[in-house]
mmCIF file with all atom_site columns, C-alpha atoms in Angstrom:
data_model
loop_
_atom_site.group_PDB
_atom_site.id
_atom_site.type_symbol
_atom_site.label_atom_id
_atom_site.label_alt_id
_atom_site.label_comp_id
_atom_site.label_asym_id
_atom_site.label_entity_id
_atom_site.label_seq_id
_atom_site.pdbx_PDB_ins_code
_atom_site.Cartn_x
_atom_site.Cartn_y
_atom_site.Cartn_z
_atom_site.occupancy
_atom_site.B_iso_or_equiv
_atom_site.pdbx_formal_charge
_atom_site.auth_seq_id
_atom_site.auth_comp_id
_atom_site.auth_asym_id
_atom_site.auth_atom_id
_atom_site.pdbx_PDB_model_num
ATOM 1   C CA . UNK A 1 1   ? 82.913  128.219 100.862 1.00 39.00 ? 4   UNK A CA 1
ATOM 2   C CA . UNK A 1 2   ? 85.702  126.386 99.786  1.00 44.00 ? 5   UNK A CA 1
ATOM 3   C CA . UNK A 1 3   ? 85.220  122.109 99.059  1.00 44.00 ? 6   UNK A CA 1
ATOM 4   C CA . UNK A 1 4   ? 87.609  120.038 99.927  1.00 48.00 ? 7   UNK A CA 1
ATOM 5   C CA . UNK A 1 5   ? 87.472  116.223 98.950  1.00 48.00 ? 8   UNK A CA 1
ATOM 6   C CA . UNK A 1 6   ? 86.274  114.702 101.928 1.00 50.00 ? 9   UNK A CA 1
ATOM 7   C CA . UNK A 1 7   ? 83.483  117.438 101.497 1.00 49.00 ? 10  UNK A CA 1
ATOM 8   C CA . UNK A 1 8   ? 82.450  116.744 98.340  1.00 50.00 ? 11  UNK A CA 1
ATOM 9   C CA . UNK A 1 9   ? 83.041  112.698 98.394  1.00 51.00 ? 12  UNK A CA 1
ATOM 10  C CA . UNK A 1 10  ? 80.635  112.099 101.592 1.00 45.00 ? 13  UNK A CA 1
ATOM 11  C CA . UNK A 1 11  ? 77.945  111.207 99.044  1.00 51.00 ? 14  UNK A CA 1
ATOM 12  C CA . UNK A 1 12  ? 79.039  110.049 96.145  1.00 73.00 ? 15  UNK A CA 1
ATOM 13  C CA . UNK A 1 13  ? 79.280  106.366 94.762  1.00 80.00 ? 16  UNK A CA 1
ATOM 14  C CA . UNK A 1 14  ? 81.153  105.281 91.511  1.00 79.00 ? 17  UNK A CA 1
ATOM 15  C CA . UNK A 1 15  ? 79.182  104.007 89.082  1.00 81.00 ? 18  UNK A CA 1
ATOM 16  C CA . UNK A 1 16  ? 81.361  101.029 87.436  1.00 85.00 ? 19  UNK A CA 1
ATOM 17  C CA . UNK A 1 17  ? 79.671  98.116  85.197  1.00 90.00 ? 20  UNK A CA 1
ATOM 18  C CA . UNK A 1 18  ? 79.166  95.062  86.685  1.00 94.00 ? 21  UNK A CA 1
ATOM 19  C CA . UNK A 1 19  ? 81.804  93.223  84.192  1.00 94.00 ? 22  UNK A CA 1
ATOM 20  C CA . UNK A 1 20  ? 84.754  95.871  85.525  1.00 93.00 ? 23  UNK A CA 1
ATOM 21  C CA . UNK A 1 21  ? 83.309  95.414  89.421  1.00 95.00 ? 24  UNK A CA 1
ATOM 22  C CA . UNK A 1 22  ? 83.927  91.928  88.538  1.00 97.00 ? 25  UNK A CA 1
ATOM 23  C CA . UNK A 1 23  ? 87.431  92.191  86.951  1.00 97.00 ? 26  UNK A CA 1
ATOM 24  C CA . UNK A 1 24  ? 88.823  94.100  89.739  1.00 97.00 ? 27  UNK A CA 1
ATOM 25  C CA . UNK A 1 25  ? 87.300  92.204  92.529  1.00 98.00 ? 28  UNK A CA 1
ATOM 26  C CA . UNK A 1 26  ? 88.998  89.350  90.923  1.00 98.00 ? 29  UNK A CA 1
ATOM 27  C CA . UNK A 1 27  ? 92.221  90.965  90.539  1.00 98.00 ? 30  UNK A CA 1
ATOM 28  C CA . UNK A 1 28  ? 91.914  92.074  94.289  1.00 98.00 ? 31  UNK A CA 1
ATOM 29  C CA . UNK A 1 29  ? 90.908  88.600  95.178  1.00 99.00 ? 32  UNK A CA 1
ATOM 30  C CA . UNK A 1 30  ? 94.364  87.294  93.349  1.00 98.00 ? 33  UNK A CA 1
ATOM 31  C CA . UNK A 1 31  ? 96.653  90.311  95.119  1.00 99.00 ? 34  UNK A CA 1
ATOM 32  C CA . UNK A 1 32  ? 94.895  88.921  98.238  1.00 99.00 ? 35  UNK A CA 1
ATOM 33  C CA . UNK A 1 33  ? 96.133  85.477  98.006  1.00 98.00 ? 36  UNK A CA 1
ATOM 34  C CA . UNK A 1 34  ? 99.901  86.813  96.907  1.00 98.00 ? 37  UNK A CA 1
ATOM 35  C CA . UNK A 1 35  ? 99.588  89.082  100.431 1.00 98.00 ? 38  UNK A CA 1
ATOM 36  C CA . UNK A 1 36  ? 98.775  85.990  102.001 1.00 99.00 ? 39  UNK A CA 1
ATOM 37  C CA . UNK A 1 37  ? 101.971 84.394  100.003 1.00 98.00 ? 40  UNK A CA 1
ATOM 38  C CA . UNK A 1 38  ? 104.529 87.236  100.785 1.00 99.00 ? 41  UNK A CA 1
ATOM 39  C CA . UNK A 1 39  ? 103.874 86.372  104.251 1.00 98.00 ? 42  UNK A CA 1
ATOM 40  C CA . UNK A 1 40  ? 104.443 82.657  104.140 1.00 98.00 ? 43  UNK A CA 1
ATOM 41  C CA . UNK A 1 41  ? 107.300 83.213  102.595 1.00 98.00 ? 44  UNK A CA 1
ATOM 42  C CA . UNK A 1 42  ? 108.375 85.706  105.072 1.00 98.00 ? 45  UNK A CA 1
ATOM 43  C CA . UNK A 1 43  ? 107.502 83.092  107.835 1.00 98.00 ? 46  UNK A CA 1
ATOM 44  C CA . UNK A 1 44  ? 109.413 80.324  106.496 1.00 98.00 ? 47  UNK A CA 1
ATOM 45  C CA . UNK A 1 45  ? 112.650 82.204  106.509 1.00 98.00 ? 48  UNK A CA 1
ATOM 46  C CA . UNK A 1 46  ? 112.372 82.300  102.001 1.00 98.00 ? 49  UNK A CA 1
ATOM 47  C CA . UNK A 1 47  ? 115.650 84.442  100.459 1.00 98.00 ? 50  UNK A CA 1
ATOM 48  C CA . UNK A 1 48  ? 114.712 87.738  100.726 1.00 98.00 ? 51  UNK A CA 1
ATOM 49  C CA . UNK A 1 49  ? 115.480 88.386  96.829  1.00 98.00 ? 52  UNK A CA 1
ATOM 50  C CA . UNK A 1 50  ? 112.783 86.243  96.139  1.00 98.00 ? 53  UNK A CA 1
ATOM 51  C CA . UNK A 1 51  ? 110.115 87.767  98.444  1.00 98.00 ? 54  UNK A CA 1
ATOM 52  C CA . UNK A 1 52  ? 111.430 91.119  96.999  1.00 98.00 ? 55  UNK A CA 1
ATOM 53  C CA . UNK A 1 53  ? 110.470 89.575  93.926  1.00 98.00 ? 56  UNK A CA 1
ATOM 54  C CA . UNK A 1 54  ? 107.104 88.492  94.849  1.00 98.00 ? 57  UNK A CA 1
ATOM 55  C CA . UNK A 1 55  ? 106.563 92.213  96.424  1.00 98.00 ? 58  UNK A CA 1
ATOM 56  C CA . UNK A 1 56  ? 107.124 93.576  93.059  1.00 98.00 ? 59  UNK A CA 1
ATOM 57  C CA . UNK A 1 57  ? 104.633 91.494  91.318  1.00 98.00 ? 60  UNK A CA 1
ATOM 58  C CA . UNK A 1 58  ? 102.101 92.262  93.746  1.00 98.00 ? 61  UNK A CA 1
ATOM 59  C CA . UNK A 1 59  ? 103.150 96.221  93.434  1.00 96.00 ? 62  UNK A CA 1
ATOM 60  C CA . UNK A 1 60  ? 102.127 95.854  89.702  1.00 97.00 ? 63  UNK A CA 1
ATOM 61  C CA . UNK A 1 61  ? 98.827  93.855  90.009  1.00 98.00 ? 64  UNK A CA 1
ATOM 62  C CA . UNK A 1 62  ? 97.992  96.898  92.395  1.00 97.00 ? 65  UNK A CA 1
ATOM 63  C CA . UNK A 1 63  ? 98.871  99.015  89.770  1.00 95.00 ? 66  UNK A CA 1
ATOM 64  C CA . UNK A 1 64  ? 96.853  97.494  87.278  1.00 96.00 ? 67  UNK A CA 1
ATOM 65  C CA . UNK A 1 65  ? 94.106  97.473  89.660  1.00 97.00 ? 68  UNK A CA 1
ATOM 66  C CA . UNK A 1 66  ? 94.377  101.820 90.050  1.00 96.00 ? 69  UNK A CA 1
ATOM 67  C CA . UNK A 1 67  ? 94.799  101.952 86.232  1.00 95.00 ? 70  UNK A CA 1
ATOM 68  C CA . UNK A 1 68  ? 90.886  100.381 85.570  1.00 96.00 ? 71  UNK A CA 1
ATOM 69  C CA . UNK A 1 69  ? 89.745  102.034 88.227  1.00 94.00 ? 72  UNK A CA 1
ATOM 70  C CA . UNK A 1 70  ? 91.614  105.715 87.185  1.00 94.00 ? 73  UNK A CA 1
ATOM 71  C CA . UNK A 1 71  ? 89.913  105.219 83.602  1.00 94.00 ? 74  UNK A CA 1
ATOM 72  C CA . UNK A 1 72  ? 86.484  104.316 84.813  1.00 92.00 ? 75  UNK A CA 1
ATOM 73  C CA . UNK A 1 73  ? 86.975  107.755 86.597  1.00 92.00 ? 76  UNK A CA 1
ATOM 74  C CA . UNK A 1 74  ? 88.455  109.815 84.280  1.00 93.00 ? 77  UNK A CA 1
ATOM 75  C CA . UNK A 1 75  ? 85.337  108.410 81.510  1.00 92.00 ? 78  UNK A CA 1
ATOM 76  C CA . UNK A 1 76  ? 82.747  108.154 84.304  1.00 91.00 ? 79  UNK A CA 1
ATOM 77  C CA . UNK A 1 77  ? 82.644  110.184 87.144  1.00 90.00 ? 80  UNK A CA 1
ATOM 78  C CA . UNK A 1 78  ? 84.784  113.110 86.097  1.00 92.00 ? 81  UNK A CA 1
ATOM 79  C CA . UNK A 1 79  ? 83.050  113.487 82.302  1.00 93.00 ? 82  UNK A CA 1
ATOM 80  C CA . UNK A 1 80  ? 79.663  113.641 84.080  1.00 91.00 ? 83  UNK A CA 1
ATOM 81  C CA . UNK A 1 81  ? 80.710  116.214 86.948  1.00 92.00 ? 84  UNK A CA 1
ATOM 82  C CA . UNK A 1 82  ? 82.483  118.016 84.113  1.00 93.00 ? 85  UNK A CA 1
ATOM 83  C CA . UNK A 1 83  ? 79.540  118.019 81.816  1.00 94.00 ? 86  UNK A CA 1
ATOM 84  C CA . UNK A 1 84  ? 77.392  119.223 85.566  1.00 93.00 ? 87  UNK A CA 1
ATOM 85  C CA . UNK A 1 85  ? 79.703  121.807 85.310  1.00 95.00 ? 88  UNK A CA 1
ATOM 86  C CA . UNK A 1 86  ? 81.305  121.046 88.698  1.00 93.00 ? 89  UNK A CA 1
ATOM 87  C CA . UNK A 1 87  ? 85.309  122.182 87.873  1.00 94.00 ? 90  UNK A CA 1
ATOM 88  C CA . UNK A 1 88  ? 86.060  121.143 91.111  1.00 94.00 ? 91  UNK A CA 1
ATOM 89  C CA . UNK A 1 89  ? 86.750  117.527 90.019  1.00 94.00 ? 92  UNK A CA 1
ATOM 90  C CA . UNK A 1 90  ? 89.989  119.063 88.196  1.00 95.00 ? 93  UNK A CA 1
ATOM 91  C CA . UNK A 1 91  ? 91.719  119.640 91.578  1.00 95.00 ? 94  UNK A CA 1
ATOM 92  C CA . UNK A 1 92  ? 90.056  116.548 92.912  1.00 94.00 ? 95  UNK A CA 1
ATOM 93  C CA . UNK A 1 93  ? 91.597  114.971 90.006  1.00 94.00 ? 96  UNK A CA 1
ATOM 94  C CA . UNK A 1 94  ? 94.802  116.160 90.746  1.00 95.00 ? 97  UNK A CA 1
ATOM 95  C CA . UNK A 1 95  ? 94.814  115.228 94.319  1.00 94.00 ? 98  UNK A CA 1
ATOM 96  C CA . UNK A 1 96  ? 94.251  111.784 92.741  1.00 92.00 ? 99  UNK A CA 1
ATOM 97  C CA . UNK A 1 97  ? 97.044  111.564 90.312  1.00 93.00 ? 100 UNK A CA 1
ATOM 98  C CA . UNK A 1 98  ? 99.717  112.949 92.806  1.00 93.00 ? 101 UNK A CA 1
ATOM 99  C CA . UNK A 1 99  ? 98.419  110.071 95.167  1.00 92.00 ? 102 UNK A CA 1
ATOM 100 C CA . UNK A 1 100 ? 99.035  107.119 92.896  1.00 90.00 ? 103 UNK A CA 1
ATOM 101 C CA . UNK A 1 101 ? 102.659 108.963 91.096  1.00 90.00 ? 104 UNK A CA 1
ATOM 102 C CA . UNK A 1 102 ? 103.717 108.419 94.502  1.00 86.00 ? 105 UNK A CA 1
ATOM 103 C CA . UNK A 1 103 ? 104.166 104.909 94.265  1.00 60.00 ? 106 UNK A CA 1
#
């Protein structure tokens, strides 16, 4: 039977330390508040080059966000399936990194 990702991501949780949980709750938390920013600004009518601006910095935080989150993965989650001998994490991994080149 083949897996797909929804198939074999039903049951799994990530495993990150409480100090990165932390970090990128309060990165999210910031992105949040520049959402909630972009959108002011969009209200009150704000030159558009400088909500472009604002769009671009919140692009990056989100960035940074995927980049601890890809590396807790890649030294987490995929090391142990690896070492579990479950190869399917490669094209899960793959999926993954097509997703966020994207952007």
């Amino acid at each position: 039977m083949e897996h797909t990702v929804d198939d074999t991501t039903a049951c799994r949780k990530s495993h990150h330390p409480e100090s990165v949980k932390k970090d990128m709750t309060t990165r999210l938390n910031r992105i949040e508040g520049q959402i909630r920013g972009i959108k002011g600004m969009i209200e009150k009518d704000v030159y558009c080059d400088d909500v472009i601006t604002q769009l671009a910095a919140t692009q990056s935080a989100l960035n940074s966000v995927a980049k601890i989150l890809l590396e807790g993965h890649l030294k987490g989650c995929v090391v142990d399936r690896l070492s579990d001998g479950d190869d399917a994490v490669i094209d899960e991994l793959v999926v993954t990194i097509h997703k966020l080149m994207k952007k």
